[in-house]
Tab-separated table of N, CA, C and O in Angstrom:
chain	number	residue	atom	x	y	z
U	1	GLN	N	89.079	84.349	83.896
U	1	GLN	CA	90.394	83.748	83.742
U	1	GLN	C	91.460	84.834	83.874
U	1	GLN	O	91.408	85.854	83.211
U	2	VAL	N	92.440	84.577	84.731
U	2	VAL	CA	93.497	85.541	84.964
U	2	VAL	C	94.574	85.381	83.900
U	2	VAL	O	95.009	84.269	83.592
U	3	GLN	N	94.995	86.515	83.350
U	3	GLN	CA	96.090	86.503	82.387
U	3	GLN	C	97.039	87.645	82.694
U	3	GLN	O	96.606	88.774	82.943
U	4	LEU	N	98.329	87.326	82.668
U	4	LEU	CA	99.391	88.331	82.716
U	4	LEU	C	100.194	88.140	81.444
U	4	LEU	O	100.815	87.090	81.263
U	5	VAL	N	100.177	89.137	80.588
U	5	VAL	CA	100.803	88.997	79.278
U	5	VAL	C	101.949	89.989	79.165
U	5	VAL	O	101.729	91.209	79.110
U	6	GLU	N	103.167	89.440	79.116
U	6	GLU	CA	104.356	90.281	78.994
U	6	GLU	C	104.660	90.576	77.532
U	6	GLU	O	104.373	89.758	76.646
U	7	SER	N	105.279	91.698	77.306
U	7	SER	CA	105.748	92.063	75.971
U	7	SER	C	106.930	93.010	76.113
U	7	SER	O	107.172	93.553	77.197
U	8	GLY	N	107.656	93.199	75.005
U	8	GLY	CA	108.746	94.159	74.994
U	8	GLY	C	110.134	93.565	75.064
U	8	GLY	O	111.132	94.294	74.984
U	9	GLY	N	110.228	92.252	75.231
U	9	GLY	CA	111.536	91.633	75.261
U	9	GLY	C	112.183	91.609	73.883
U	9	GLY	O	111.554	91.953	72.881
U	10	GLY	N	113.447	91.192	73.854
U	10	GLY	CA	114.138	91.108	72.581
U	10	GLY	C	115.637	91.098	72.757
U	10	GLY	O	116.146	90.893	73.864
U	11	LEU	N	116.319	91.327	71.648
U	11	LEU	CA	117.780	91.357	71.619
U	11	LEU	C	118.235	92.816	71.611
U	11	LEU	O	117.742	93.620	70.788
U	12	VAL	N	119.164	93.139	72.487
U	12	VAL	CA	119.670	94.502	72.577
U	12	VAL	C	121.163	94.449	72.857
U	12	VAL	O	121.657	93.509	73.495
U	13	GLN	N	121.875	95.449	72.384
U	13	GLN	CA	123.314	95.522	72.623
U	13	GLN	C	123.593	96.023	74.038
U	13	GLN	O	122.771	96.732	74.638
U	14	PRO	N	124.744	95.666	74.587
U	14	PRO	CA	125.117	96.206	75.906
U	14	PRO	C	125.059	97.729	75.901
U	14	PRO	O	125.476	98.379	74.939
U	15	GLY	N	124.521	98.265	76.983
U	15	GLY	CA	124.320	99.700	77.087
U	15	GLY	C	122.979	100.175	76.571
U	15	GLY	O	122.621	101.346	76.782
U	16	GLY	N	122.252	99.307	75.910
U	16	GLY	CA	120.958	99.672	75.349
U	16	GLY	C	119.836	99.637	76.359
U	16	GLY	O	120.050	99.384	77.556
U	17	SER	N	118.634	99.898	75.862
U	17	SER	CA	117.453	99.967	76.724
U	17	SER	C	116.321	99.123	76.154
U	17	SER	O	116.222	98.926	74.933
U	18	LEU	N	115.477	98.654	77.044
U	18	LEU	CA	114.234	97.986	76.688
U	18	LEU	C	113.180	98.377	77.710
U	18	LEU	O	113.500	98.668	78.873
U	19	ARG	N	111.943	98.341	77.272
U	19	ARG	CA	110.825	98.560	78.193
U	19	ARG	C	109.897	97.363	78.118
U	19	ARG	O	109.301	97.096	77.074
U	20	LEU	N	109.779	96.668	79.230
U	20	LEU	CA	108.858	95.539	79.310
U	20	LEU	C	107.500	96.018	79.812
U	20	LEU	O	107.424	96.904	80.663
U	21	SER	N	106.462	95.407	79.285
U	21	SER	CA	105.097	95.679	79.736
U	21	SER	C	104.443	94.375	80.152
U	21	SER	O	104.733	93.318	79.588
U	22	CYS	N	103.557	94.467	81.104
U	22	CYS	CA	102.760	93.322	81.530
U	22	CYS	C	101.321	93.783	81.683
U	22	CYS	O	101.021	94.584	82.571
U	23	ALA	N	100.470	93.298	80.805
U	23	ALA	CA	99.057	93.648	80.831
U	23	ALA	C	98.283	92.568	81.580
U	23	ALA	O	98.361	91.380	81.225
U	24	ALA	N	97.548	92.980	82.582
U	24	ALA	CA	96.798	92.047	83.411
U	24	ALA	C	95.310	92.088	83.074
U	24	ALA	O	94.762	93.150	82.767
U	25	SER	N	94.694	90.932	83.150
U	25	SER	CA	93.242	90.848	82.998
U	25	SER	C	92.725	89.763	83.925
U	25	SER	O	93.464	88.851	84.313
U	26	GLY	N	91.463	89.902	84.306
U	26	GLY	CA	90.848	88.901	85.173
U	26	GLY	C	91.108	89.108	86.647
U	26	GLY	O	90.700	88.267	87.460
U	27	ILE	N	91.799	90.188	87.010
U	27	ILE	CA	92.036	90.519	88.411
U	27	ILE	C	91.726	91.991	88.639
U	27	ILE	O	91.707	92.785	87.695
U	28	ILE	N	91.494	92.329	89.904
U	28	ILE	CA	91.376	93.741	90.270
U	28	ILE	C	92.794	94.245	90.451
U	28	ILE	O	93.382	94.150	91.538
U	29	PHE	N	93.346	94.768	89.386
U	29	PHE	CA	94.771	95.059	89.301
U	29	PHE	C	95.260	95.947	90.449
U	29	PHE	O	96.338	95.713	91.003
U	30	SER	N	94.462	96.931	90.824
U	30	SER	CA	94.916	97.945	91.781
U	30	SER	C	95.183	97.389	93.174
U	30	SER	O	95.858	98.047	93.972
U	31	ILE	N	94.683	96.204	93.493
U	31	ILE	CA	94.867	95.670	94.842
U	31	ILE	C	95.992	94.632	94.904
U	31	ILE	O	96.191	93.999	95.938
U	32	TYR	N	96.709	94.493	93.799
U	32	TYR	CA	97.820	93.550	93.745
U	32	TYR	C	99.165	94.277	93.763
U	32	TYR	O	99.344	95.275	93.056
U	33	THR	N	100.080	93.769	94.569
U	33	THR	CA	101.482	94.126	94.391
U	33	THR	C	101.960	93.447	93.117
U	33	THR	O	101.682	92.267	92.889
U	34	MET	N	102.677	94.197	92.303
U	34	MET	CA	103.176	93.673	91.042
U	34	MET	C	104.702	93.597	91.089
U	34	MET	O	105.359	94.431	91.741
U	35	ALA	N	105.238	92.639	90.391
U	35	ALA	CA	106.685	92.461	90.421
U	35	ALA	C	107.182	91.873	89.107
U	35	ALA	O	106.409	91.317	88.326
U	36	TRP	N	108.473	92.042	88.913
U	36	TRP	CA	109.177	91.398	87.812
U	36	TRP	C	110.248	90.485	88.408
U	36	TRP	O	111.012	90.902	89.286
U	37	TYR	N	110.268	89.252	87.919
U	37	TYR	CA	111.307	88.288	88.242
U	37	TYR	C	112.057	87.972	86.955
U	37	TYR	O	111.560	88.234	85.856
U	38	ARG	N	113.219	87.364	87.116
U	38	ARG	CA	113.947	86.894	85.940
U	38	ARG	C	114.648	85.587	86.279
U	38	ARG	O	114.965	85.313	87.436
U	39	GLN	N	114.857	84.824	85.220
U	39	GLN	CA	115.563	83.547	85.385
U	39	GLN	C	116.516	83.365	84.224
U	39	GLN	O	116.088	83.289	83.061
U	40	ALA	N	117.789	83.305	84.559
U	40	ALA	CA	118.831	83.056	83.557
U	40	ALA	C	119.062	81.554	83.463
U	40	ALA	O	118.775	80.810	84.408
U	41	PRO	N	119.598	81.093	82.352
U	41	PRO	CA	119.850	79.658	82.190
U	41	PRO	C	120.723	79.105	83.316
U	41	PRO	O	121.764	79.675	83.644
U	42	GLY	N	120.263	78.033	83.924
U	42	GLY	CA	121.025	77.387	84.984
U	42	GLY	C	120.978	78.081	86.321
U	42	GLY	O	121.673	77.677	87.254
U	43	LYS	N	120.161	79.119	86.431
U	43	LYS	CA	120.078	79.872	87.692
U	43	LYS	C	118.651	79.864	88.224
U	43	LYS	O	117.701	79.593	87.493
U	44	GLN	N	118.536	80.187	89.493
U	44	GLN	CA	117.214	80.269	90.104
U	44	GLN	C	116.511	81.566	89.687
U	44	GLN	O	117.166	82.565	89.358
U	45	ARG	N	115.213	81.517	89.725
U	45	ARG	CA	114.428	82.718	89.450
U	45	ARG	C	114.666	83.713	90.578
U	45	ARG	O	114.663	83.347	91.759
U	46	GLU	N	114.878	84.975	90.209
U	46	GLU	CA	115.164	85.991	91.215
U	46	GLU	C	114.246	87.196	91.026
U	46	GLU	O	113.847	87.532	89.906
U	47	LEU	N	113.936	87.839	92.149
U	47	LEU	CA	113.132	89.052	92.128
U	47	LEU	C	113.985	90.209	91.609
U	47	LEU	O	115.097	90.438	92.101
U	48	VAL	N	113.452	90.930	90.646
U	48	VAL	CA	114.143	92.075	90.074
U	48	VAL	C	113.606	93.376	90.653
U	48	VAL	O	114.372	94.237	91.088
U	49	ALA	N	112.288	93.513	90.653
U	49	ALA	CA	111.678	94.761	91.102
U	49	ALA	C	110.237	94.499	91.501
U	49	ALA	O	109.595	93.588	90.963
U	50	SER	N	109.743	95.311	92.424
U	50	SER	CA	108.350	95.204	92.833
U	50	SER	C	107.773	96.597	93.068
U	50	SER	O	108.514	97.546	93.336
U	51	ILE	N	106.451	96.670	92.962
U	51	ILE	CA	105.749	97.927	93.235
U	51	ILE	C	104.448	97.581	93.948
U	51	ILE	O	103.678	96.747	93.482
U	52	THR	N	104.223	98.226	95.084
U	52	THR	CA	103.052	97.907	95.892
U	52	THR	C	101.830	98.674	95.393
U	52	THR	O	101.906	99.496	94.474
U	53	THR	N	100.722	98.422	96.063
U	53	THR	CA	99.485	99.126	95.728
U	53	THR	C	99.579	100.614	96.022
U	53	THR	O	98.837	101.412	95.443
U	54	SER	N	100.484	100.989	96.917
U	54	SER	CA	100.692	102.402	97.230
U	54	SER	C	101.900	102.983	96.491
U	54	SER	O	102.427	104.027	96.881
U	55	TYR	N	102.339	102.257	95.478
U	55	TYR	CA	103.397	102.725	94.566
U	55	TYR	C	104.787	102.738	95.197
U	55	TYR	O	105.699	103.372	94.674
U	56	THR	N	104.954	102.038	96.303
U	56	THR	CA	106.291	101.875	96.863
U	56	THR	C	107.053	100.865	96.017
U	56	THR	O	106.549	99.782	95.729
U	57	THR	N	108.258	101.244	95.614
U	57	THR	CA	109.043	100.378	94.740
U	57	THR	C	110.263	99.826	95.467
U	57	THR	O	110.772	100.415	96.425
U	58	ASN	N	110.702	98.680	94.964
U	58	ASN	CA	111.903	98.051	95.489
U	58	ASN	C	112.618	97.385	94.326
U	58	ASN	O	111.974	96.726	93.496
U	59	LEU	N	113.920	97.584	94.241
U	59	LEU	CA	114.712	96.977	93.175
U	59	LEU	C	115.894	96.239	93.778
U	59	LEU	O	116.492	96.692	94.757
U	60	THR	N	116.236	95.131	93.171
U	60	THR	CA	117.390	94.398	93.639
U	60	THR	C	118.651	95.212	93.353
U	60	THR	O	118.696	96.024	92.416
U	61	ASP	N	119.682	94.997	94.157
U	61	ASP	CA	120.883	95.842	94.083
U	61	ASP	C	121.509	95.865	92.687
U	61	ASP	O	122.005	96.903	92.234
U	62	SER	N	121.481	94.737	92.011
U	62	SER	CA	122.186	94.647	90.730
U	62	SER	C	121.540	95.500	89.637
U	62	SER	O	122.186	95.761	88.615
U	63	VAL	N	120.303	95.929	89.827
U	63	VAL	CA	119.638	96.745	88.800
U	63	VAL	C	119.294	98.139	89.300
U	63	VAL	O	118.836	98.983	88.528
U	64	ASN	N	119.509	98.390	90.585
U	64	ASN	CA	119.185	99.695	91.150
U	64	ASN	C	119.984	100.782	90.437
U	64	ASN	O	121.201	100.662	90.257
U	65	GLY	N	119.256	101.823	90.012
U	65	GLY	CA	119.895	102.898	89.267
U	65	GLY	C	119.857	102.704	87.764
U	65	GLY	O	120.127	103.644	87.005
U	66	ARG	N	119.519	101.510	87.317
U	66	ARG	CA	119.427	101.228	85.873
U	66	ARG	C	117.997	100.892	85.452
U	66	ARG	O	117.586	101.227	84.346
U	67	PHE	N	117.261	100.227	86.321
U	67	PHE	CA	115.888	99.807	86.022
U	67	PHE	C	114.902	100.628	86.828
U	67	PHE	O	115.200	101.068	87.948
U	68	THR	N	113.717	100.790	86.270
U	68	THR	CA	112.623	101.470	86.962
U	68	THR	C	111.346	100.668	86.767
U	68	THR	O	111.034	100.256	85.644
U	69	ILE	N	110.623	100.452	87.854
U	69	ILE	CA	109.331	99.791	87.760
U	69	ILE	C	108.238	100.823	87.983
U	69	ILE	O	108.380	101.722	88.821
U	70	SER	N	107.162	100.692	87.216
U	70	SER	CA	106.036	101.610	87.376
U	70	SER	C	104.750	100.846	87.050
U	70	SER	O	104.795	99.748	86.484
U	71	ARG	N	103.631	101.444	87.404
U	71	ARG	CA	102.346	100.805	87.121
U	71	ARG	C	101.335	101.850	86.708
U	71	ARG	O	101.415	103.020	87.130
U	72	ASP	N	100.394	101.418	85.891
U	72	ASP	CA	99.288	102.257	85.464
U	72	ASP	C	98.007	101.490	85.772
U	72	ASP	O	97.632	100.573	85.031
U	73	ASN	N	97.366	101.840	86.857
U	73	ASN	CA	96.171	101.105	87.281
U	73	ASN	C	95.009	101.295	86.303
U	73	ASN	O	94.148	100.422	86.182
U	74	ALA	N	94.985	102.421	85.621
U	74	ALA	CA	93.917	102.649	84.643
U	74	ALA	C	94.049	101.706	83.449
U	74	ALA	O	93.053	101.345	82.823
U	75	GLU	N	95.300	101.319	83.147
U	75	GLU	CA	95.561	100.421	82.020
U	75	GLU	C	95.832	98.983	82.462
U	75	GLU	O	96.092	98.122	81.622
U	76	ASN	N	95.765	98.727	83.775
U	76	ASN	CA	96.047	97.380	84.306
U	76	ASN	C	97.394	96.851	83.812
U	76	ASN	O	97.529	95.681	83.427
U	77	THR	N	98.384	97.727	83.833
U	77	THR	CA	99.677	97.384	83.262
U	77	THR	C	100.813	97.798	84.198
U	77	THR	O	100.758	98.864	84.811
U	78	VAL	N	101.809	96.936	84.269
U	78	VAL	CA	103.031	97.250	84.994
U	78	VAL	C	104.179	97.247	83.990
U	78	VAL	O	104.180	96.473	83.029
U	79	TYR	N	105.125	98.147	84.211
U	79	TYR	CA	106.232	98.326	83.291
U	79	TYR	C	107.567	98.113	83.989
U	79	TYR	O	107.699	98.322	85.196
U	80	LEU	N	108.556	97.722	83.210
U	80	LEU	CA	109.927	97.671	83.684
U	80	LEU	C	110.791	98.349	82.624
U	80	LEU	O	110.988	97.803	81.540
U	81	GLN	N	111.251	99.544	82.956
U	81	GLN	CA	112.157	100.262	82.079
U	81	GLN	C	113.570	99.848	82.425
U	81	GLN	O	113.998	99.995	83.570
U	82	MET	N	114.276	99.324	81.436
U	82	MET	CA	115.618	98.791	81.665
U	82	MET	C	116.607	99.586	80.825
U	82	MET	O	116.532	99.566	79.589
U	83	ASN	N	117.505	100.288	81.497
U	83	ASN	CA	118.534	101.084	80.825
U	83	ASN	C	119.917	100.522	81.144
U	83	ASN	O	120.080	99.731	82.080
U	84	SER	N	120.892	100.939	80.364
U	84	SER	CA	122.287	100.510	80.585
U	84	SER	C	122.366	99.002	80.749
U	84	SER	O	123.005	98.490	81.685
U	85	LEU	N	121.737	98.293	79.853
U	85	LEU	CA	121.676	96.832	79.969
U	85	LEU	C	123.041	96.191	79.832
U	85	LEU	O	123.895	96.665	79.068
U	86	LYS	N	123.218	95.111	80.579
U	86	LYS	CA	124.471	94.371	80.608
U	86	LYS	C	124.205	92.934	80.161
U	86	LYS	O	123.078	92.442	80.307
U	87	PRO	N	125.229	92.252	79.684
U	87	PRO	CA	125.026	90.839	79.308
U	87	PRO	C	124.465	89.995	80.450
U	87	PRO	O	123.672	89.078	80.204
U	88	GLU	N	124.814	90.314	81.675
U	88	GLU	CA	124.302	89.547	82.818
U	88	GLU	C	122.822	89.792	83.097
U	88	GLU	O	122.240	89.127	83.954
U	89	ASP	N	122.217	90.738	82.394
U	89	ASP	CA	120.764	90.937	82.502
U	89	ASP	C	119.996	89.965	81.603
U	89	ASP	O	118.761	89.929	81.658
U	90	THR	N	120.706	89.214	80.800
U	90	THR	CA	120.063	88.242	79.914
U	90	THR	C	119.316	87.191	80.722
U	90	THR	O	119.881	86.561	81.622
U	91	ALA	N	118.031	87.053	80.435
U	91	ALA	CA	117.183	86.121	81.182
U	91	ALA	C	115.782	86.145	80.578
U	91	ALA	O	115.466	87.008	79.754
U	92	VAL	N	114.970	85.212	81.040
U	92	VAL	CA	113.535	85.308	80.795
U	92	VAL	C	112.945	86.121	81.944
U	92	VAL	O	113.197	85.826	83.116
U	93	TYR	N	112.192	87.147	81.594
U	93	TYR	CA	111.593	88.037	82.581
U	93	TYR	C	110.114	87.694	82.742
U	93	TYR	O	109.381	87.613	81.750
U	94	TYR	N	109.708	87.538	83.997
U	94	TYR	CA	108.342	87.131	84.319
U	94	TYR	C	107.629	88.215	85.108
U	94	TYR	O	108.192	88.786	86.047
U	95	CYS	N	106.395	88.423	84.773
U	95	CYS	CA	105.519	89.308	85.524
U	95	CYS	C	104.840	88.497	86.628
U	95	CYS	O	104.493	87.317	86.423
U	96	TYR	N	104.631	89.118	87.774
U	96	TYR	CA	104.073	88.424	88.940
U	96	TYR	C	103.103	89.345	89.647
U	96	TYR	O	103.399	90.512	89.878
U	97	ALA	N	101.934	88.813	89.971
U	97	ALA	CA	100.921	89.561	90.716
U	97	ALA	C	100.672	88.867	92.041
U	97	ALA	O	100.490	87.638	92.079
U	98	ASP	N	100.622	89.637	93.106
U	98	ASP	CA	100.521	89.050	94.434
U	98	ASP	C	99.566	89.854	95.317
U	98	ASP	O	99.589	91.081	95.316
U	99	ARG	N	98.730	89.138	96.053
U	99	ARG	CA	97.903	89.802	97.055
U	99	ARG	C	97.856	88.936	98.301
U	99	ARG	O	98.097	87.734	98.256
U	100	ARG	N	97.529	89.560	99.400
U	100	ARG	CA	97.372	88.872	100.681
U	100	ARG	C	95.921	88.992	101.110
U	100	ARG	O	95.260	89.935	100.782
U	101	LEU	N	95.465	88.017	101.865
U	101	LEU	CA	94.152	88.067	102.489
U	101	LEU	C	93.012	88.263	101.502
U	101	LEU	O	92.387	89.313	101.462
U	102	PRO	N	92.667	87.265	100.731
U	102	PRO	CA	93.303	85.947	100.730
U	102	PRO	C	94.573	85.933	99.890
U	102	PRO	O	94.749	86.781	99.018
U	103	ALA	N	95.434	84.989	100.174
U	103	ALA	CA	96.678	84.881	99.420
U	103	ALA	C	96.400	84.362	98.028
U	103	ALA	O	95.823	83.281	97.844
U	104	LEU	N	96.787	85.171	97.053
U	104	LEU	CA	96.643	84.788	95.657
U	104	LEU	C	97.857	85.309	94.908
U	104	LEU	O	98.323	86.415	95.193
U	105	HIS	N	98.347	84.541	93.963
U	105	HIS	CA	99.414	85.047	93.111
U	105	HIS	C	99.331	84.402	91.747
U	105	HIS	O	98.806	83.282	91.604
U	106	PHE	N	99.836	85.121	90.772
U	106	PHE	CA	99.767	84.687	89.381
U	106	PHE	C	101.067	85.049	88.670
U	106	PHE	O	101.697	86.058	89.000
U	107	TRP	N	101.405	84.225	87.692
U	107	TRP	CA	102.607	84.431	86.881
U	107	TRP	C	102.226	84.647	85.422
U	107	TRP	O	101.278	84.041	84.917
U	108	GLY	N	103.038	85.461	84.758
U	108	GLY	CA	102.954	85.550	83.316
U	108	GLY	C	103.771	84.431	82.673
U	108	GLY	O	104.423	83.639	83.364
U	109	GLN	N	103.750	84.393	81.343
U	109	GLN	CA	104.423	83.313	80.630
U	109	GLN	C	105.898	83.605	80.382
U	109	GLN	O	106.658	82.707	80.016
U	110	GLY	N	106.306	84.847	80.578
U	110	GLY	CA	107.702	85.216	80.421
U	110	GLY	C	108.015	85.815	79.069
U	110	GLY	O	107.361	85.507	78.066
U	111	THR	N	109.028	86.671	79.058
U	111	THR	CA	109.517	87.256	77.813
U	111	THR	C	111.046	87.269	77.858
U	111	THR	O	111.647	87.590	78.888
U	112	GLN	N	111.654	86.872	76.760
U	112	GLN	CA	113.109	86.728	76.710
U	112	GLN	C	113.770	88.085	76.480
U	112	GLN	O	113.388	88.839	75.569
U	113	VAL	N	114.778	88.354	77.300
U	113	VAL	CA	115.638	89.522	77.108
U	113	VAL	C	117.063	89.017	76.915
U	113	VAL	O	117.580	88.284	77.769
U	114	THR	N	117.665	89.379	75.807
U	114	THR	CA	119.031	88.973	75.508
U	114	THR	C	119.872	90.211	75.266
U	114	THR	O	119.534	91.037	74.405
U	115	VAL	N	120.939	90.334	76.039
U	115	VAL	CA	121.846	91.476	75.906
U	115	VAL	C	123.167	90.951	75.352
U	115	VAL	O	123.897	90.220	76.035
U	116	SER	N	123.447	91.297	74.124
U	116	SER	CA	124.628	90.748	73.461
U	116	SER	C	125.033	91.648	72.309
U	116	SER	O	124.182	92.256	71.647
U	117	SER	N	126.317	91.681	72.052
U	117	SER	CA	126.821	92.431	70.899
U	117	SER	C	126.979	91.511	69.689
U	117	SER	O	127.367	91.959	68.614
């Protein structure tokens, strides 16, 4: 059974930091591209950051320079370090695992991040 379990969300003041973790089980973690998505109330789910099997990273413009994505294949875990948080970063953050050939993808259950004073 595949599980992606996010942790690390919470309430933080503007300018603060959080580190999200996503622990994967039931998959060969190293062959999956991993990503973080987020969904704010009333908005569509959007891609925040991704990291490939060769550790190539990509971040959406709104978080570039503030967020960092990384992975630890030995721990089957992907991280999202979020610094200089803004109220507009408030959303549910989802972990996503993706592979091609064959096409398979999995979602975590999400973790709430709230940025507010």
